[in-house]
Tab-separated table of C-alpha atoms and ligand atoms in Angstrom:
chain	number	residue	atom	x	y	z
A	17	MET	CA	121.459	146.229	148.767
A	18	ASN	CA	120.684	147.686	145.371
A	19	VAL	CA	120.651	145.168	142.671
A	20	ASP	CA	119.789	146.079	138.661
A	21	LEU	CA	119.434	142.883	136.714
A	22	HIS	CA	117.946	144.338	133.071
A	23	CYS	CA	119.003	146.576	131.129
A	24	HIS	CA	120.405	147.622	127.434
A	25	SER	CA	124.076	148.890	125.853
A	26	THR	CA	124.508	149.848	122.411
A	27	MET	CA	124.982	145.567	121.593
A	28	SER	CA	121.332	145.985	121.371
A	29	ASP	CA	118.807	148.878	121.559
A	30	GLY	CA	120.265	150.707	124.301
A	31	VAL	CA	122.294	154.162	123.589
A	32	LEU	CA	125.372	153.666	125.892
A	33	GLU	CA	127.654	151.458	125.273
A	34	PRO	CA	128.853	148.536	127.671
A	35	ALA	CA	131.902	150.256	129.961
A	36	VAL	CA	129.244	153.312	130.157
A	37	VAL	CA	126.445	151.570	131.195
A	38	ALA	CA	128.385	149.761	133.775
A	39	ALA	CA	129.722	153.273	135.434
A	40	ARG	CA	126.123	154.972	135.315
A	41	ALA	CA	124.926	151.906	137.110
A	42	GLN	CA	127.682	152.271	139.664
A	43	ALA	CA	127.435	155.851	139.940
A	44	ASN	CA	124.149	154.956	140.937
A	45	GLY	CA	124.246	152.750	143.330
A	46	VAL	CA	124.045	149.720	141.909
A	47	ASP	CA	125.834	146.674	144.052
A	48	LEU	CA	124.782	143.943	141.981
A	49	TRP	CA	124.479	144.310	138.144
A	50	ALA	CA	123.781	142.081	134.699
A	51	LEU	CA	124.024	143.397	130.947
A	52	THR	CA	120.856	141.898	129.399
A	53	ASP	CA	121.247	142.941	125.723
A	54	HIS	CA	119.137	141.252	123.480
A	55	ASP	CA	119.733	138.457	121.685
A	56	GLU	CA	123.697	138.925	122.237
A	57	LEU	CA	126.441	138.371	124.224
A	58	ALA	CA	128.891	141.024	122.784
A	59	GLY	CA	128.961	142.880	125.449
A	60	LEU	CA	129.483	141.255	128.294
A	61	ALA	CA	133.186	140.774	128.286
A	62	GLU	CA	133.657	144.847	128.374
A	63	ALA	CA	130.760	145.294	130.979
A	64	ARG	CA	132.347	143.166	133.492
A	65	GLN	CA	135.606	144.631	133.209
A	66	THR	CA	134.270	147.870	133.861
A	67	ALA	CA	132.196	146.926	136.686
A	68	GLU	CA	135.135	144.381	138.529
A	69	SER	CA	137.704	147.616	138.269
A	70	LEU	CA	134.927	149.712	139.597
A	71	GLY	CA	133.955	146.902	142.468
A	72	MET	CA	130.458	146.200	141.666
A	73	ARG	CA	129.340	142.583	141.809
A	74	PHE	CA	128.747	141.569	137.921
A	75	VAL	CA	126.267	138.633	136.676
A	76	THR	CA	126.371	138.005	132.894
A	77	GLY	CA	123.212	138.036	130.948
A	78	VAL	CA	120.908	137.713	128.147
A	79	GLU	CA	117.120	138.750	127.071
A	80	ILE	CA	116.096	136.642	124.748
A	81	SER	CA	113.126	136.624	122.207
A	82	VAL	CA	110.700	133.797	122.161
A	83	THR	CA	107.489	133.308	120.157
A	84	TRP	CA	104.930	131.941	122.769
A	85	ALA	CA	100.785	131.612	121.431
A	86	GLY	CA	101.649	134.190	118.819
A	87	HIS	CA	102.961	136.834	120.658
A	88	THR	CA	106.643	137.393	121.770
A	89	VAL	CA	107.792	136.904	125.691
A	90	HIS	CA	111.344	138.018	126.339
A	91	ILE	CA	113.039	135.197	128.461
A	92	VAL	CA	116.224	136.682	130.880
A	93	GLY	CA	119.031	134.310	131.439
A	94	LEU	CA	121.014	135.065	134.045
A	95	ASN	CA	124.479	133.846	135.365
A	96	VAL	CA	125.372	131.980	131.994
A	97	ASP	CA	128.315	131.403	130.547
A	98	GLU	CA	128.633	133.404	128.087
A	99	HIS	CA	131.365	130.978	126.188
A	100	ASN	CA	128.780	128.072	125.848
A	101	LYS	CA	128.181	126.930	121.937
A	102	ALA	CA	124.620	126.007	122.035
A	103	LEU	CA	123.852	129.648	123.708
A	104	ASN	CA	125.919	131.193	121.112
A	105	GLU	CA	124.500	129.592	117.835
A	106	GLY	CA	121.018	129.482	119.351
A	107	LEU	CA	121.436	133.408	119.694
A	108	ALA	CA	122.960	133.668	116.515
A	109	GLY	CA	120.136	132.046	114.560
A	110	ILE	CA	117.836	134.871	116.044
A	111	ARG	CA	120.078	137.595	115.001
A	112	ASN	CA	119.454	136.120	111.783
A	113	GLY	CA	115.885	137.177	110.720
A	114	ARG	CA	116.108	140.581	112.032
A	115	ALA	CA	117.862	142.340	109.225
A	116	ILE	CA	114.818	140.417	106.296
A	117	ARG	CA	112.461	141.597	109.285
A	118	ALA	CA	113.941	145.358	109.314
A	119	HIS	CA	113.508	146.111	105.310
A	120	GLU	CA	110.002	144.465	105.735
A	121	MET	CA	109.018	147.000	108.211
A	122	ALA	CA	110.631	149.911	106.096
A	123	ASP	CA	108.201	148.866	103.044
A	124	LYS	CA	105.311	149.038	105.267
A	125	LEU	CA	106.368	152.204	106.729
A	126	GLU	CA	106.900	153.649	103.323
A	127	SER	CA	103.013	152.399	102.277
A	128	LEU	CA	102.210	154.895	105.515
A	129	GLY	CA	103.943	157.738	103.699
A	130	ILE	CA	107.465	157.183	105.514
A	131	PRO	CA	110.101	156.896	102.714
A	132	ASN	CA	113.692	155.277	103.347
A	133	SER	CA	113.240	154.587	107.294
A	134	TYR	CA	115.393	151.503	106.909
A	135	GLU	CA	118.363	153.837	105.893
A	136	GLY	CA	117.378	156.152	108.356
A	137	ALA	CA	117.365	153.673	111.473
A	138	LEU	CA	120.342	151.825	110.874
A	139	PRO	CA	122.857	154.479	111.903
A	140	TYR	CA	120.765	154.033	115.166
A	141	ALA	CA	122.291	150.490	115.435
A	142	ALA	CA	125.430	150.276	116.311
A	143	ASN	CA	125.259	147.068	116.402
A	144	PRO	CA	123.431	146.194	112.476
A	145	ASP	CA	123.010	142.808	113.523
A	146	LEU	CA	120.679	143.645	116.566
A	147	ILE	CA	118.366	146.194	114.398
A	148	SER	CA	115.386	146.379	116.101
A	149	ARG	CA	112.176	148.316	116.413
A	150	THR	CA	113.599	150.619	119.264
A	151	HIS	CA	116.288	152.161	116.373
A	152	PHE	CA	113.145	152.769	114.034
A	153	ALA	CA	111.432	154.243	117.055
A	154	ARG	CA	114.502	156.348	117.297
A	155	PHE	CA	114.386	157.379	113.616
A	156	LEU	CA	110.602	158.666	113.481
A	157	VAL	CA	111.309	160.724	116.374
A	158	GLN	CA	114.316	162.570	115.324
A	159	GLU	CA	112.418	163.030	111.735
A	160	GLY	CA	109.324	164.293	113.451
A	161	TYR	CA	106.921	162.043	112.790
A	162	CYS	CA	106.149	161.303	116.345
A	163	SER	CA	107.397	163.306	119.384
A	164	LYS	CA	108.301	160.480	121.653
A	165	LEU	CA	109.427	156.825	121.044
A	166	GLN	CA	106.362	155.692	122.929
A	167	GLU	CA	104.398	157.567	120.721
A	168	ALA	CA	106.214	155.962	117.643
A	169	PHE	CA	105.019	152.190	119.076
A	170	ASP	CA	101.501	153.361	119.814
A	171	LYS	CA	100.980	154.606	116.556
A	172	TYR	CA	103.044	152.612	114.097
A	173	LEU	CA	105.283	149.876	115.800
A	174	LYS	CA	103.559	148.105	118.582
A	175	ASP	CA	102.184	144.283	118.536
A	176	GLY	CA	99.779	144.475	115.712
A	177	GLY	CA	100.684	147.865	114.501
A	178	PRO	CA	100.325	149.413	111.266
A	179	ALA	CA	104.386	148.915	110.728
A	180	TYR	CA	104.479	146.000	112.800
A	181	VAL	CA	106.017	142.820	111.332
A	182	PRO	CA	105.291	139.496	112.806
A	183	MET	CA	108.589	137.387	113.870
A	184	HIS	CA	109.388	133.784	114.684
A	185	TRP	CA	112.040	134.149	117.396
A	186	SER	CA	112.978	131.383	119.270
A	187	THR	CA	110.510	128.509	121.126
A	188	LEU	CA	110.157	129.138	125.020
A	189	ASP	CA	111.458	125.202	125.463
A	190	ASP	CA	114.463	126.303	123.429
A	191	ALA	CA	115.225	129.660	125.317
A	192	VAL	CA	115.124	128.370	128.312
A	193	GLY	CA	117.140	125.389	127.701
A	194	TRP	CA	119.908	127.359	126.069
A	195	ILE	CA	120.067	129.383	129.575
A	196	THR	CA	120.190	126.417	131.993
A	197	GLY	CA	122.361	124.461	129.442
A	198	ALA	CA	124.699	127.267	129.970
A	199	GLY	CA	124.578	126.905	133.586
A	200	GLY	CA	122.215	130.086	134.240
A	201	ARG	CA	118.424	130.928	135.449
A	202	ALA	CA	115.865	131.467	133.626
A	203	VAL	CA	113.430	134.583	134.448
A	204	ILE	CA	110.124	135.475	132.304
A	205	ALA	CA	110.985	139.633	132.042
A	206	HIS	CA	108.181	141.844	132.253
A	207	PRO	CA	104.976	139.452	132.756
A	208	GLY	CA	103.037	142.731	132.728
A	209	ARG	CA	103.846	143.558	129.132
A	210	TYR	CA	102.092	140.511	127.648
A	211	ASN	CA	98.620	140.862	126.161
A	212	TYR	CA	98.195	137.344	127.370
A	213	THR	CA	94.835	135.756	129.113
A	214	PRO	CA	94.545	135.065	132.364
A	215	MET	CA	94.500	131.494	131.047
A	216	GLN	CA	97.140	131.969	128.350
A	217	PHE	CA	99.186	133.736	131.674
A	218	ASP	CA	98.296	129.739	133.432
A	219	ALA	CA	99.706	128.114	130.486
A	220	LEU	CA	102.670	129.680	129.935
A	221	TYR	CA	103.880	130.083	133.723
A	222	ASP	CA	103.094	126.117	133.678
A	223	HIS	CA	104.855	125.352	130.172
A	224	PHE	CA	107.831	127.139	131.474
A	225	LEU	CA	107.839	125.383	134.526
A	226	ASN	CA	107.917	122.288	132.522
A	227	VAL	CA	111.071	123.487	130.660
A	228	GLY	CA	113.006	124.342	133.597
A	229	GLY	CA	111.990	128.145	134.116
A	230	VAL	CA	112.697	129.421	137.907
A	231	ALA	CA	111.966	133.189	137.986
A	232	ILE	CA	109.882	136.318	137.177
A	233	GLU	CA	111.099	139.917	136.975
A	234	VAL	CA	108.632	141.419	139.451
A	235	MET	CA	110.215	144.792	140.222
A	236	THR	CA	110.546	146.370	136.334
A	237	GLY	CA	110.565	150.048	134.843
A	238	SER	CA	107.981	147.847	133.070
A	239	HIS	CA	105.358	147.461	135.669
A	240	THR	CA	103.032	149.962	137.609
A	241	PRO	CA	102.790	149.354	141.336
A	242	ASP	CA	99.748	147.773	141.036
A	243	GLN	CA	101.919	145.096	138.702
A	244	TYR	CA	104.632	144.869	141.102
A	245	ALA	CA	101.648	143.757	143.552
A	246	GLN	CA	100.105	141.369	140.611
A	247	TYR	CA	103.411	139.125	140.033
A	248	ALA	CA	104.540	139.203	143.637
A	249	THR	CA	101.146	137.262	144.219
A	250	VAL	CA	101.888	135.220	141.041
A	251	ALA	CA	105.636	134.698	142.593
A	252	ARG	CA	104.135	133.178	145.137
A	253	GLN	CA	101.869	131.207	143.701
A	254	TYR	CA	103.855	128.987	141.366
A	255	GLY	CA	107.035	129.151	143.738
A	256	PHE	CA	108.732	131.216	141.262
A	257	MET	CA	112.400	133.418	142.245
A	258	ALA	CA	111.744	136.955	142.134
A	259	SER	CA	113.762	139.046	139.722
A	260	SER	CA	114.201	142.730	139.285
A	261	GLY	CA	115.578	145.525	137.222
A	262	SER	CA	115.288	148.827	135.490
A	263	ASP	CA	115.310	147.992	132.039
A	264	PHE	CA	117.385	150.437	131.314
A	265	HIS	CA	117.858	151.432	127.371
A	266	SER	CA	118.645	155.338	127.355
A	267	PRO	CA	119.157	158.440	129.648
A	268	ARG	CA	115.892	159.985	128.318
A	269	GLU	CA	113.833	156.993	127.762
A	270	GLY	CA	111.681	154.633	129.904
A	271	LYS	CA	110.234	155.038	133.424
A	272	LEU	CA	113.605	154.085	135.731
A	273	ASP	CA	117.019	154.440	135.730
A	274	LEU	CA	119.873	152.281	135.976
A	275	GLY	CA	119.611	151.569	140.711
A	276	GLU	CA	116.082	153.160	140.474
A	277	VAL	CA	114.085	149.635	141.144
A	278	PRO	CA	112.482	149.941	144.792
A	279	PRO	CA	113.200	146.817	146.475
A	280	LEU	CA	111.453	143.408	146.114
A	281	PRO	CA	108.613	142.525	148.996
A	282	ALA	CA	110.857	140.843	151.649
A	283	ASP	CA	109.161	137.501	151.720
A	284	LEU	CA	110.212	136.710	147.908
A	285	LYS	CA	112.998	134.580	147.303
A	286	PRO	CA	115.463	136.828	145.170
A	287	VAL	CA	116.480	134.784	141.968
A	288	TRP	CA	120.360	136.337	143.412
A	289	HIS	CA	119.815	134.766	147.038
A	290	ASP	CA	122.890	132.152	146.202
A	291	TRP	CA	125.234	134.915	144.298
A	292	ILE	CA	126.208	137.245	147.019
B	328	LIG	P1	112.037	144.185	119.021
B	328	LIG	O1	113.140	142.710	119.481
B	328	LIG	O2	112.691	144.551	117.690
B	328	LIG	O3	111.038	143.190	118.615
B	328	LIG	O4	111.953	145.280	119.781
B	328	LIG	C1	111.516	145.293	121.141
B	328	LIG	C2	111.946	146.937	121.984
B	328	LIG	O5	111.261	147.466	121.674
B	328	LIG	C3	112.001	146.005	123.206
B	328	LIG	O6	112.841	145.551	123.767
B	328	LIG	C4	111.745	147.319	123.881
B	328	LIG	O7	112.917	148.336	123.947
B	328	LIG	C5	110.970	148.541	122.435
B	328	LIG	N1	109.272	148.624	122.964
B	328	LIG	C6	108.633	147.141	122.559
B	328	LIG	N2	107.195	147.231	122.945
B	328	LIG	C7	107.607	149.022	122.747
B	328	LIG	C8	105.980	149.641	123.410
B	328	LIG	N3	104.461	148.940	123.331
B	328	LIG	N4	106.563	150.861	123.783
B	328	LIG	C9	107.426	150.804	123.805
B	328	LIG	N5	108.852	150.406	124.236
B	328	LIG	C10	108.384	148.796	123.174
B	329	LIG	MN1	114.641	146.456	124.329
B	330	LIG	MN1	112.102	142.776	126.838
B	331	LIG	MN1	115.332	144.572	128.346
């Protein structure tokens, strides 16, 4: 079975509309699919409608921005009730901070010799509430300041980079609480992307379990094959269920297209085991 439980649409920092992402997933052979826009549920109705019309199983999803020990961690929520009040209110609170931060990023870029980046990034954000670093990165590439998206992050936008503006997103407790309160399962997204020490990782996993988290992404477009093995080991050690997702944003960006995620190691318990 082909499972892809992590990807983005124009409702956050993807370039395809929810219905187009659904159709692409189905065309690529996905059987069980979730849309997981950043901090936003508004694409789910369209995504579900298209998925079901194409005969593809659909799971509601969201990727929540969290600040933990001074760094950003992404928590994917799967199978949530998208009408849950606390979840919707919590996500609205996260979205509120993005416009102010975007202006601060533009100020930093201006001092680095790149004027008007807020105005430049905004047209890339189909949902302006969700203006993100990815939209700035696309502007920097389009204007020739960088040759590709990864370079825009490496040179300017990455955590601690010269145009980075630290954010206080939600807390881990709140994000996991909103997900589980909405009937969903909380998943640590792409653990291989975080710059924590081994001790901090252990503390993160313990904290996540203590507040009700149940799974980690093992197979993701953000991991190398070595990291597939590394986080499979973490899942076994901590008793996490395992998740899989391409983290697809655009046909021209990222490592994996929809449906291209390799299968999970057979001994791991899939986070979707009782949804099929
Ligand atoms: P934001 O939520 O505005 O902080 O933007 C985060 C998004 O930027 C992530 O969801 C990724 O799509 C992208 N991103 C973050 N860090 C990197 C990186 N180092 N390289 C490439 N893309 C990144
Ligand atoms: Mn993204
Ligand atoms: Mn992420
Ligand atoms: Mn993502």
